[in-house]
PDB file of C-alpha atoms and ligand atoms in Angstrom:
ATOM      1  CA  UNK A   1     153.695  80.268 121.177  1.00  0.00           C
ATOM      2  CA  UNK A   2     152.928  76.158 120.177  1.00  0.00           C
ATOM      3  CA  UNK A   3     149.286  74.145 120.469  1.00  0.00           C
ATOM      4  CA  UNK A   4     150.903  70.799 121.459  1.00  0.00           C
ATOM      5  CA  UNK A   5     148.791  69.826 124.207  1.00  0.00           C
ATOM      6  CA  UNK A   6     145.475  70.965 125.516  1.00  0.00           C
ATOM      7  CA  UNK A   7     147.552  71.609 128.440  1.00  0.00           C
ATOM      8  CA  UNK A   8     148.948  74.549 126.655  1.00  0.00           C
ATOM      9  CA  UNK A   9     145.718  76.821 126.025  1.00  0.00           C
ATOM     10  CA  UNK A  10     144.075  78.820 129.246  1.00  0.00           C
ATOM     11  CA  UNK A  11     140.329  79.492 129.059  1.00  0.00           C
ATOM     12  CA  UNK A  12     140.798  82.150 128.409  1.00  0.00           C
ATOM     13  CA  UNK A  13     143.187  81.722 125.276  1.00  0.00           C
ATOM     14  CA  UNK A  14     140.326  79.197 124.354  1.00  0.00           C
ATOM     15  CA  UNK A  15     137.616  81.612 124.726  1.00  0.00           C
ATOM     16  CA  UNK A  16     139.565  83.956 122.675  1.00  0.00           C
ATOM     17  CA  UNK A  17     139.768  81.731 119.848  1.00  0.00           C
ATOM     18  CA  UNK A  18     136.097  80.876 120.318  1.00  0.00           C
ATOM     19  CA  UNK A  19     135.536  84.725 120.214  1.00  0.00           C
ATOM     20  CA  UNK A  20     137.719  84.817 116.849  1.00  0.00           C
ATOM     21  CA  UNK A  21     135.612  82.287 115.285  1.00  0.00           C
ATOM     22  CA  UNK A  22     132.541  83.835 116.236  1.00  0.00           C
ATOM     23  CA  UNK A  23     134.028  87.125 114.460  1.00  0.00           C
ATOM     24  CA  UNK A  24     134.914  85.116 111.252  1.00  0.00           C
ATOM     25  CA  UNK A  25     131.063  83.715 110.938  1.00  0.00           C
ATOM     26  CA  UNK A  26     129.853  87.223 111.360  1.00  0.00           C
ATOM     27  CA  UNK A  27     132.668  88.493 108.640  1.00  0.00           C
ATOM     28  CA  UNK A  28     133.823  90.854 111.639  1.00  0.00           C
ATOM     29  CA  UNK A  29     137.318  89.785 112.293  1.00  0.00           C
ATOM     30  CA  UNK A  30     139.903  91.408 110.103  1.00  0.00           C
ATOM     31  CA  UNK A  31     142.206  88.543 108.322  1.00  0.00           C
ATOM     32  CA  UNK A  32     145.735  89.437 110.170  1.00  0.00           C
ATOM     33  CA  UNK A  33     147.435  86.316 108.691  1.00  0.00           C
ATOM     34  CA  UNK A  34     150.754  87.761 106.818  1.00  0.00           C
ATOM     35  CA  UNK A  35     150.000  87.580 102.701  1.00  0.00           C
ATOM     36  CA  UNK A  36     151.634  84.171 101.791  1.00  0.00           C
ATOM     37  CA  UNK A  37     152.679  82.401 105.204  1.00  0.00           C
ATOM     38  CA  UNK A  38     153.160  78.903 104.541  1.00  0.00           C
ATOM     39  CA  UNK A  39     151.736  76.512 106.624  1.00  0.00           C
ATOM     40  CA  UNK A  40     153.796  73.314 106.310  1.00  0.00           C
ATOM     41  CA  UNK A  41     151.391  70.113 107.294  1.00  0.00           C
ATOM     42  CA  UNK A  42     153.704  67.135 108.499  1.00  0.00           C
ATOM     43  CA  UNK A  43     151.974  63.996 108.715  1.00  0.00           C
ATOM     44  CA  UNK A  44     152.471  60.651 109.908  1.00  0.00           C
ATOM     45  CA  UNK A  45     149.429  58.888 109.521  1.00  0.00           C
ATOM     46  CA  UNK A  46     146.387  59.591 107.509  1.00  0.00           C
ATOM     47  CA  UNK A  47     144.029  62.279 107.653  1.00  0.00           C
ATOM     48  CA  UNK A  48     141.105  63.685 105.726  1.00  0.00           C
ATOM     49  CA  UNK A  49     139.875  66.504 107.637  1.00  0.00           C
ATOM     50  CA  UNK A  50     142.478  68.108 110.361  1.00  0.00           C
ATOM     51  CA  UNK A  51     144.244  68.251 106.560  1.00  0.00           C
ATOM     52  CA  UNK A  52     141.903  69.398 104.537  1.00  0.00           C
ATOM     53  CA  UNK A  53     140.673  71.958 107.075  1.00  0.00           C
ATOM     54  CA  UNK A  54     143.514  73.398 107.509  1.00  0.00           C
ATOM     55  CA  UNK A  55     144.887  73.609 104.090  1.00  0.00           C
ATOM     56  CA  UNK A  56     141.201  75.190 103.318  1.00  0.00           C
ATOM     57  CA  UNK A  57     141.568  77.715 106.222  1.00  0.00           C
ATOM     58  CA  UNK A  58     144.839  78.814 104.746  1.00  0.00           C
ATOM     59  CA  UNK A  59     143.781  79.047 101.803  1.00  0.00           C
ATOM     60  CA  UNK A  60     140.700  81.434 102.378  1.00  0.00           C
ATOM     61  CA  UNK A  61     142.735  83.367 104.555  1.00  0.00           C
ATOM     62  CA  UNK A  62     145.592  84.016 101.716  1.00  0.00           C
ATOM     63  CA  UNK A  63     148.202  81.691 102.879  1.00  0.00           C
ATOM     64  CA  UNK A  64     148.986  78.719 101.796  1.00  0.00           C
ATOM     65  CA  UNK A  65     150.054  75.290 102.856  1.00  0.00           C
ATOM     66  CA  UNK A  66     152.437  72.420 102.057  1.00  0.00           C
ATOM     67  CA  UNK A  67     151.637  69.013 102.849  1.00  0.00           C
ATOM     68  CA  UNK A  68     153.883  66.901 103.205  1.00  0.00           C
ATOM     69  CA  UNK A  69     153.658  62.964 103.929  1.00  0.00           C
ATOM     70  CA  UNK A  70     156.503  61.937 106.671  1.00  0.00           C
ATOM     71  CA  UNK A  71     157.102  58.846 104.738  1.00  0.00           C
ATOM     72  CA  UNK A  72     158.487  60.691 102.001  1.00  0.00           C
ATOM     73  CA  UNK A  73     161.046  62.419 103.871  1.00  0.00           C
ATOM     74  CA  UNK A  74     164.414  61.602 105.010  1.00  0.00           C
ATOM     75  CA  UNK A  75     162.810  60.784 108.633  1.00  0.00           C
ATOM     76  CA  UNK A  76     161.701  57.638 107.097  1.00  0.00           C
ATOM     77  CA  UNK A  77     165.516  57.017 106.766  1.00  0.00           C
ATOM     78  CA  UNK A  78     166.662  57.855 110.082  1.00  0.00           C
ATOM     79  CA  UNK A  79     167.169  61.783 109.864  1.00  0.00           C
ATOM     80  CA  UNK A  80     166.258  63.371 113.593  1.00  0.00           C
ATOM     81  CA  UNK A  81     162.767  64.790 114.109  1.00  0.00           C
ATOM     82  CA  UNK A  82     165.024  68.301 115.518  1.00  0.00           C
ATOM     83  CA  UNK A  83     166.885  68.504 112.376  1.00  0.00           C
ATOM     84  CA  UNK A  84     163.543  68.126 110.265  1.00  0.00           C
ATOM     85  CA  UNK A  85     162.337  70.586 112.363  1.00  0.00           C
ATOM     86  CA  UNK A  86     164.923  73.357 111.703  1.00  0.00           C
ATOM     87  CA  UNK A  87     164.686  72.628 108.297  1.00  0.00           C
ATOM     88  CA  UNK A  88     161.308  73.026 107.999  1.00  0.00           C
ATOM     89  CA  UNK A  89     160.283  75.516 110.022  1.00  0.00           C
ATOM     90  CA  UNK A  90     162.734  77.734 108.295  1.00  0.00           C
ATOM     91  CA  UNK A  91     160.414  77.257 105.015  1.00  0.00           C
ATOM     92  CA  UNK A  92     157.258  78.129 107.176  1.00  0.00           C
ATOM     93  CA  UNK A  93     155.519  80.568 109.029  1.00  0.00           C
ATOM     94  CA  UNK A  94     153.337  77.767 110.782  1.00  0.00           C
ATOM     95  CA  UNK A  95     153.597  73.803 111.059  1.00  0.00           C
ATOM     96  CA  UNK A  96     150.800  71.551 112.148  1.00  0.00           C
ATOM     97  CA  UNK A  97     152.190  67.816 112.910  1.00  0.00           C
ATOM     98  CA  UNK A  98     150.427  64.939 112.905  1.00  0.00           C
ATOM     99  CA  UNK A  99     152.708  61.946 114.513  1.00  0.00           C
ATOM    100  CA  UNK A 100     152.402  58.936 116.905  1.00  0.00           C
ATOM    101  CA  UNK A 101     154.384  60.258 119.680  1.00  0.00           C
ATOM    102  CA  UNK A 102     153.365  63.441 121.782  1.00  0.00           C
ATOM    103  CA  UNK A 103     157.437  63.331 122.448  1.00  0.00           C
ATOM    104  CA  UNK A 104     158.294  63.293 119.073  1.00  0.00           C
ATOM    105  CA  UNK A 105     156.027  66.307 118.454  1.00  0.00           C
ATOM    106  CA  UNK A 106     157.704  67.781 121.409  1.00  0.00           C
ATOM    107  CA  UNK A 107     160.755  67.620 119.941  1.00  0.00           C
ATOM    108  CA  UNK A 108     159.483  69.291 116.825  1.00  0.00           C
ATOM    109  CA  UNK A 109     157.961  72.272 118.682  1.00  0.00           C
ATOM    110  CA  UNK A 110     161.309  72.372 120.783  1.00  0.00           C
ATOM    111  CA  UNK A 111     163.326  72.667 117.778  1.00  0.00           C
ATOM    112  CA  UNK A 112     160.872  74.852 115.377  1.00  0.00           C
ATOM    113  CA  UNK A 113     161.497  78.740 115.165  1.00  0.00           C
ATOM    114  CA  UNK A 114     157.512  78.940 114.548  1.00  0.00           C
ATOM    115  CA  UNK A 115     154.925  77.962 116.022  1.00  0.00           C
ATOM    116  CA  UNK A 116     153.857  74.074 116.024  1.00  0.00           C
ATOM    117  CA  UNK A 117     150.024  72.837 116.126  1.00  0.00           C
ATOM    118  CA  UNK A 118     149.210  68.913 116.987  1.00  0.00           C
ATOM    119  CA  UNK A 119     147.338  67.941 114.843  1.00  0.00           C
ATOM    120  CA  UNK A 120     147.237  64.123 116.544  1.00  0.00           C
ATOM    121  CA  UNK A 121     149.539  62.289 118.118  1.00  0.00           C
ATOM    122  CA  UNK A 122     148.512  59.422 119.974  1.00  0.00           C
ATOM    123  CA  UNK A 123     147.764  61.147 122.952  1.00  0.00           C
ATOM    124  CA  UNK A 124     146.330  63.781 122.425  1.00  0.00           C
ATOM    125  CA  UNK A 125     143.889  65.680 120.000  1.00  0.00           C
ATOM    126  CA  UNK A 126     143.945  69.789 120.875  1.00  0.00           C
ATOM    127  CA  UNK A 127     142.176  71.413 118.012  1.00  0.00           C
ATOM    128  CA  UNK A 128     139.286  68.569 117.947  1.00  0.00           C
ATOM    129  CA  UNK A 129     138.604  69.358 121.774  1.00  0.00           C
ATOM    130  CA  UNK A 130     138.386  72.844 120.500  1.00  0.00           C
ATOM    131  CA  UNK A 131     135.899  72.391 117.993  1.00  0.00           C
ATOM    132  CA  UNK A 132     134.128  70.038 120.062  1.00  0.00           C
ATOM    133  CA  UNK A 133     133.054  72.459 122.667  1.00  0.00           C
ATOM    134  CA  UNK A 134     133.116  75.352 120.367  1.00  0.00           C
ATOM    135  CA  UNK A 135     129.686  72.783 118.274  1.00  0.00           C
ATOM    136  CA  UNK A 136     128.656  72.120 122.044  1.00  0.00           C
ATOM    137  CA  UNK A 137     128.637  76.021 122.791  1.00  0.00           C
ATOM    138  CA  UNK A 138     126.284  76.824 120.130  1.00  0.00           C
ATOM    139  CA  UNK A 139     124.070  74.317 120.907  1.00  0.00           C
ATOM    140  CA  UNK A 140     123.823  74.437 124.944  1.00  0.00           C
ATOM    141  CA  UNK A 141     124.879  78.169 125.369  1.00  0.00           C
ATOM    142  CA  UNK A 142     126.090  78.011 128.432  1.00  0.00           C
ATOM    143  CA  UNK A 143     128.749  75.533 128.638  1.00  0.00           C
ATOM    144  CA  UNK A 144     128.713  75.290 132.864  1.00  0.00           C
ATOM    145  CA  UNK A 145     127.707  72.532 134.781  1.00  0.00           C
ATOM    146  CA  UNK A 146     126.531  70.539 131.130  1.00  0.00           C
ATOM    147  CA  UNK A 147     127.393  66.960 131.371  1.00  0.00           C
ATOM    148  CA  UNK A 148     129.727  65.468 128.316  1.00  0.00           C
ATOM    149  CA  UNK A 149     129.831  62.039 128.244  1.00  0.00           C
ATOM    150  CA  UNK A 150     132.187  60.086 126.264  1.00  0.00           C
ATOM    151  CA  UNK A 151     131.672  56.608 125.460  1.00  0.00           C
ATOM    152  CA  UNK A 152     133.654  54.114 124.463  1.00  0.00           C
ATOM    153  CA  UNK A 153     137.825  53.954 124.036  1.00  0.00           C
ATOM    154  CA  UNK A 154     137.905  56.795 127.244  1.00  0.00           C
ATOM    155  CA  UNK A 155     141.724  56.736 126.808  1.00  0.00           C
ATOM    156  CA  UNK A 156     141.806  57.873 123.564  1.00  0.00           C
ATOM    157  CA  UNK A 157     143.728  60.843 122.123  1.00  0.00           C
ATOM    158  CA  UNK A 158     140.336  62.714 121.619  1.00  0.00           C
ATOM    159  CA  UNK A 159     139.274  61.848 125.161  1.00  0.00           C
ATOM    160  CA  UNK A 160     142.052  62.906 126.885  1.00  0.00           C
ATOM    161  CA  UNK A 161     142.222  66.543 124.828  1.00  0.00           C
ATOM    162  CA  UNK A 162     138.282  66.871 125.499  1.00  0.00           C
ATOM    163  CA  UNK A 163     138.640  66.086 129.168  1.00  0.00           C
ATOM    164  CA  UNK A 164     140.942  69.012 129.422  1.00  0.00           C
ATOM    165  CA  UNK A 165     139.295  71.786 127.503  1.00  0.00           C
ATOM    166  CA  UNK A 166     135.680  70.811 129.130  1.00  0.00           C
ATOM    167  CA  UNK A 167     136.726  70.882 132.281  1.00  0.00           C
ATOM    168  CA  UNK A 168     138.849  73.927 131.841  1.00  0.00           C
ATOM    169  CA  UNK A 169     135.186  75.763 130.693  1.00  0.00           C
ATOM    170  CA  UNK A 170     133.443  74.132 133.441  1.00  0.00           C
ATOM    171  CA  UNK A 171     131.666  71.629 131.845  1.00  0.00           C
ATOM    172  CA  UNK A 172     131.425  68.010 133.599  1.00  0.00           C
ATOM    173  CA  UNK A 173     132.473  64.540 131.858  1.00  0.00           C
ATOM    174  CA  UNK A 174     131.658  61.555 132.126  1.00  0.00           C
ATOM    175  CA  UNK A 175     133.543  58.638 130.753  1.00  0.00           C
ATOM    176  CA  UNK A 176     131.960  55.399 130.198  1.00  0.00           C
ATOM    177  CA  UNK A 177     133.598  52.543 129.325  1.00  0.00           C
ATOM    178  CA  UNK A 178     134.363  48.821 130.245  1.00  0.00           C
ATOM    179  CA  UNK A 179     135.150  47.406 133.629  1.00  0.00           C
ATOM    180  CA  UNK A 180     138.746  47.769 134.485  1.00  0.00           C
ATOM    181  CA  UNK A 181     139.796  50.117 131.083  1.00  0.00           C
ATOM    182  CA  UNK A 182     140.631  53.270 132.915  1.00  0.00           C
ATOM    183  CA  UNK A 183     141.717  56.521 131.065  1.00  0.00           C
ATOM    184  CA  UNK A 184     145.042  58.031 131.007  1.00  0.00           C
ATOM    185  CA  UNK A 185     145.460  59.156 134.637  1.00  0.00           C
ATOM    186  CA  UNK A 186     147.793  61.953 133.476  1.00  0.00           C
ATOM    187  CA  UNK A 187     144.842  63.482 132.014  1.00  0.00           C
ATOM    188  CA  UNK A 188     142.267  61.956 134.009  1.00  0.00           C
ATOM    189  CA  UNK A 189     144.204  63.855 137.132  1.00  0.00           C
ATOM    190  CA  UNK A 190     144.679  66.896 135.101  1.00  0.00           C
ATOM    191  CA  UNK A 191     141.259  67.539 134.410  1.00  0.00           C
ATOM    192  CA  UNK A 192     140.159  66.766 137.807  1.00  0.00           C
ATOM    193  CA  UNK A 193     142.209  69.583 138.856  1.00  0.00           C
ATOM    194  CA  UNK A 194     139.508  72.079 136.693  1.00  0.00           C
ATOM    195  CA  UNK A 195     136.818  70.423 137.011  1.00  0.00           C
ATOM    196  CA  UNK A 196     134.327  67.609 137.406  1.00  0.00           C
ATOM    197  CA  UNK A 197     135.357  63.927 135.473  1.00  0.00           C
ATOM    198  CA  UNK A 198     133.979  60.756 137.064  1.00  0.00           C
ATOM    199  CA  UNK A 199     134.303  57.133 135.435  1.00  0.00           C
ATOM    200  CA  UNK A 200     132.055  54.772 135.248  1.00  0.00           C
ATOM    201  CA  UNK A 201     131.353  51.126 133.946  1.00  0.00           C
ATOM    202  CA  UNK A 202     127.585  51.551 133.691  1.00  0.00           C
ATOM    203  CA  UNK A 203     125.788  53.109 130.978  1.00  0.00           C
ATOM    204  CA  UNK A 204     122.628  53.488 132.888  1.00  0.00           C
ATOM    205  CA  UNK A 205     124.650  55.627 135.571  1.00  0.00           C
ATOM    206  CA  UNK A 206     126.632  57.326 133.357  1.00  0.00           C
ATOM    207  CA  UNK A 207     123.754  58.947 131.017  1.00  0.00           C
ATOM    208  CA  UNK A 208     121.915  60.081 133.498  1.00  0.00           C
ATOM    209  CA  UNK A 209     121.400  63.767 132.715  1.00  0.00           C
ATOM    210  CA  UNK A 210     123.440  63.741 130.019  1.00  0.00           C
ATOM    211  CA  UNK A 211     123.653  66.871 127.188  1.00  0.00           C
ATOM    212  CA  UNK A 212     126.181  65.273 124.944  1.00  0.00           C
ATOM    213  CA  UNK A 213     126.663  61.927 123.884  1.00  0.00           C
ATOM    214  CA  UNK A 214     130.579  61.873 122.203  1.00  0.00           C
ATOM    215  CA  UNK A 215     131.768  58.965 120.847  1.00  0.00           C
ATOM    216  CA  UNK A 216     135.088  58.066 118.768  1.00  0.00           C
ATOM    217  CA  UNK A 217     136.528  54.649 117.135  1.00  0.00           C
ATOM    218  CA  UNK A 218     137.654  51.610 118.948  1.00  0.00           C
ATOM    219  CA  UNK A 219     140.193  51.194 116.950  1.00  0.00           C
ATOM    220  CA  UNK A 220     142.575  54.294 116.563  1.00  0.00           C
ATOM    221  CA  UNK A 221     145.549  54.865 113.962  1.00  0.00           C
ATOM    222  CA  UNK A 222     148.490  52.894 114.857  1.00  0.00           C
ATOM    223  CA  UNK A 223     146.037  49.944 116.795  1.00  0.00           C
ATOM    224  CA  UNK A 224     145.433  48.167 113.214  1.00  0.00           C
ATOM    225  CA  UNK A 225     147.281  44.548 115.079  1.00  0.00           C
ATOM    226  CA  UNK A 226     144.707  44.787 117.814  1.00  0.00           C
ATOM    227  CA  UNK A 227     141.524  45.763 116.419  1.00  0.00           C
ATOM    228  CA  UNK A 228     139.869  42.617 116.988  1.00  0.00           C
ATOM    229  CA  UNK A 229     140.345  42.340 120.506  1.00  0.00           C
ATOM    230  CA  UNK A 230     139.674  46.021 121.065  1.00  0.00           C
ATOM    231  CA  UNK A 231     136.397  45.762 119.214  1.00  0.00           C
ATOM    232  CA  UNK A 232     135.166  43.190 121.212  1.00  0.00           C
ATOM    233  CA  UNK A 233     136.613  45.198 124.599  1.00  0.00           C
ATOM    234  CA  UNK A 234     134.368  48.007 123.503  1.00  0.00           C
ATOM    235  CA  UNK A 235     131.499  45.777 122.142  1.00  0.00           C
ATOM    236  CA  UNK A 236     128.975  46.654 124.794  1.00  0.00           C
ATOM    237  CA  UNK A 237     130.000  50.482 124.321  1.00  0.00           C
ATOM    238  CA  UNK A 238     128.081  51.332 121.114  1.00  0.00           C
ATOM    239  CA  UNK A 239     125.981  54.442 121.302  1.00  0.00           C
ATOM    240  CA  UNK A 240     122.855  53.121 120.013  1.00  0.00           C
ATOM    241  CA  UNK A 241     119.154  54.508 120.308  1.00  0.00           C
ATOM    242  CA  UNK A 242     118.687  52.572 123.365  1.00  0.00           C
ATOM    243  CA  UNK A 243     121.597  54.870 124.824  1.00  0.00           C
ATOM    244  CA  UNK A 244     120.625  57.725 123.580  1.00  0.00           C
ATOM    245  CA  UNK A 245     116.840  57.298 124.931  1.00  0.00           C
ATOM    246  CA  UNK A 246     118.974  57.388 128.330  1.00  0.00           C
ATOM    247  CA  UNK A 247     120.044  60.856 127.931  1.00  0.00           C
ATOM    248  CA  UNK A 248     118.294  64.076 128.599  1.00  0.00           C
ATOM    249  CA  UNK A 249     115.942  64.860 125.539  1.00  0.00           C
ATOM    250  CA  UNK A 250     117.752  67.260 123.871  1.00  0.00           C
ATOM    251  CA  UNK A 251     120.769  65.784 124.013  1.00  0.00           C
ATOM    252  CA  UNK A 252     123.087  66.054 121.149  1.00  0.00           C
ATOM    253  CA  UNK A 253     125.441  63.361 119.776  1.00  0.00           C
ATOM    254  CA  UNK A 254     128.928  63.734 118.965  1.00  0.00           C
ATOM    255  CA  UNK A 255     131.763  61.691 116.975  1.00  0.00           C
ATOM    256  CA  UNK A 256     135.178  63.323 115.435  1.00  0.00           C
ATOM    257  CA  UNK A 257     134.988  60.991 112.828  1.00  0.00           C
ATOM    258  CA  UNK A 258     135.625  58.853 110.934  1.00  0.00           C
ATOM    259  CA  UNK A 259     132.940  56.504 112.211  1.00  0.00           C
ATOM    260  CA  UNK A 260     132.389  53.284 111.624  1.00  0.00           C
ATOM    261  CA  UNK A 261     128.589  52.336 112.065  1.00  0.00           C
ATOM    262  CA  UNK A 262     128.010  49.282 113.505  1.00  0.00           C
ATOM    263  CA  UNK A 263     131.228  49.217 115.673  1.00  0.00           C
ATOM    264  CA  UNK A 264     131.229  52.379 118.077  1.00  0.00           C
ATOM    265  CA  UNK A 265     128.173  54.310 116.615  1.00  0.00           C
ATOM    266  CA  UNK A 266     124.534  52.783 114.945  1.00  0.00           C
ATOM    267  CA  UNK A 267     124.094  53.897 111.929  1.00  0.00           C
ATOM    268  CA  UNK A 268     120.352  55.020 112.764  1.00  0.00           C
ATOM    269  CA  UNK A 269     121.838  57.369 115.934  1.00  0.00           C
ATOM    270  CA  UNK A 270     124.798  59.108 113.512  1.00  0.00           C
ATOM    271  CA  UNK A 271     122.220  59.535 110.714  1.00  0.00           C
ATOM    272  CA  UNK A 272     119.922  60.581 113.264  1.00  0.00           C
ATOM    273  CA  UNK A 273     117.961  63.942 114.463  1.00  0.00           C
ATOM    274  CA  UNK A 274     120.199  64.320 117.540  1.00  0.00           C
ATOM    275  CA  UNK A 275     123.238  63.599 115.505  1.00  0.00           C
ATOM    276  CA  UNK A 276     125.768  66.502 114.918  1.00  0.00           C
ATOM    277  CA  UNK A 277     128.666  64.912 113.338  1.00  0.00           C
ATOM    278  CA  UNK A 278     128.470  66.916 110.296  1.00  0.00           C
ATOM    279  CA  UNK A 279     128.065  70.538 111.862  1.00  0.00           C
ATOM    280  CA  UNK A 280     131.273  69.312 114.034  1.00  0.00           C
ATOM    281  CA  UNK A 281     133.304  68.260 110.917  1.00  0.00           C
ATOM    282  CA  UNK A 282     132.167  71.735 108.828  1.00  0.00           C
ATOM    283  CA  UNK A 283     133.198  73.915 112.224  1.00  0.00           C
ATOM    284  CA  UNK A 284     137.055  72.208 112.025  1.00  0.00           C
ATOM    285  CA  UNK A 285     137.835  74.648 109.180  1.00  0.00           C
ATOM    286  CA  UNK A 286     136.701  77.615 110.831  1.00  0.00           C
ATOM    287  CA  UNK A 287     138.418  76.429 114.165  1.00  0.00           C
ATOM    288  CA  UNK A 288     141.639  75.954 111.856  1.00  0.00           C
ATOM    289  CA  UNK A 289     141.277  79.743 110.742  1.00  0.00           C
ATOM    290  CA  UNK A 290     140.515  80.941 114.262  1.00  0.00           C
ATOM    291  CA  UNK A 291     143.602  79.298 115.594  1.00  0.00           C
ATOM    292  CA  UNK A 292     145.783  80.231 112.877  1.00  0.00           C
ATOM    293  CA  UNK A 293     144.446  83.683 113.671  1.00  0.00           C
ATOM    294  CA  UNK A 294     145.104  83.231 116.973  1.00  0.00           C
ATOM    295  CA  UNK A 295     148.828  82.315 116.720  1.00  0.00           C
ATOM    296  CA  UNK A 296     149.528  85.178 114.316  1.00  0.00           C
ATOM    297  CA  UNK A 297     148.274  87.693 116.986  1.00  0.00           C
ATOM    298  CA  UNK A 298     150.214  86.119 119.791  1.00  0.00           C
ATOM    299  CA  UNK A 299     153.518  85.941 117.642  1.00  0.00           C
TER     300      UNK A 299
HETATM  301  N1   CP B 301     138.745  64.205 113.201  1.00  0.00           N
HETATM  302  C1   CP B 301     139.898  64.158 112.448  1.00  0.00           C
HETATM  303  O1   CP B 301     141.029  64.449 113.353  1.00  0.00           O
HETATM  304  O2   CP B 301     139.749  63.503 111.569  1.00  0.00           O
HETATM  305  P1   CP B 301     140.650  63.206 110.519  1.00  0.00           P
HETATM  306  O3   CP B 301     141.400  61.988 111.154  1.00  0.00           O
HETATM  307  O4   CP B 301     140.008  63.045 109.024  1.00  0.00           O
HETATM  308  O5   CP B 301     141.511  64.521 110.644  1.00  0.00           O
HETATM  309  N1  NVA B 302     141.531  58.289 118.082  1.00  0.00           N
HETATM  310  C1  NVA B 302     140.725  58.172 116.743  1.00  0.00           C
HETATM  311  C2  NVA B 302     141.142  59.669 116.309  1.00  0.00           C
HETATM  312  C3  NVA B 302     140.748  60.141 114.909  1.00  0.00           C
HETATM  313  C4  NVA B 302     140.584  61.580 114.772  1.00  0.00           C
HETATM  314  C5  NVA B 302     142.223  58.236 115.958  1.00  0.00           C
HETATM  315  O1  NVA B 302     143.883  58.256 116.505  1.00  0.00           O
HETATM  316  O2  NVA B 302     142.374  57.391 115.173  1.00  0.00           O
END
């Protein structure tokens, strides 16, 4: 099995991963990973959390990881993704890949003899969405009918994956972004098949009855050349105290990180009492372990 997209995981599979994570927290989970398993991390883009959380997870499970900066491989000289995958998978038990193109990731998985995990592409960030919903569950207990507001770049990889995973788990989502800036229609339509997802440009309307406020950078990796244009586009959509005050009094604030204080989120909010971003980041290692164990059981 691969986790290439948030669409790849059913509600039952997501809940199983959460159950493994809960058991790990309570030291109830047998670490079923094969001794000396190798996780290859093939990354075309930078990463702090995803890379290190998977490396730490693998080490704690008794496996090993190998980090490969794609630029240092023959991918940078034209060797195909498929050939790279055939070779890499012959040395590995799992591959986690961070790539620009979702199609390249799919090709990597098609040519791999071992499970492939999407560690972020331009289109998706499925492991992050698992972390996010697991973190929300810890605060809101019942995910059914809670309301999550995604503010700012509502067409980002993080938004795409979160709207699929959240709606599969019966949480409601409202995407709040500038007038005329729309979510990715494929993910939006898919998410609406599973649950209730709305779009609005109005912060006042969107923030009504909100339990979770979520944001992501305005300038994703690969968009550096259009950074100024994007900062202007999203300027009115900073998660600040005024916005937080419009949500429910027990609302939590989340960010996948890295954060840009003063851009998509104000410093007082990300560093304030409603922010759960450090817990969210910490959960990445727990969910990485749960994913690796789940994929080991599933094989
Ligand atoms: N949230 C997240 O994926 O962070 P990194 O880019 O540091 O991995
Ligand atoms: N949308 C962001 C997420 C970073 C984890 C990016 O792609 O850069």
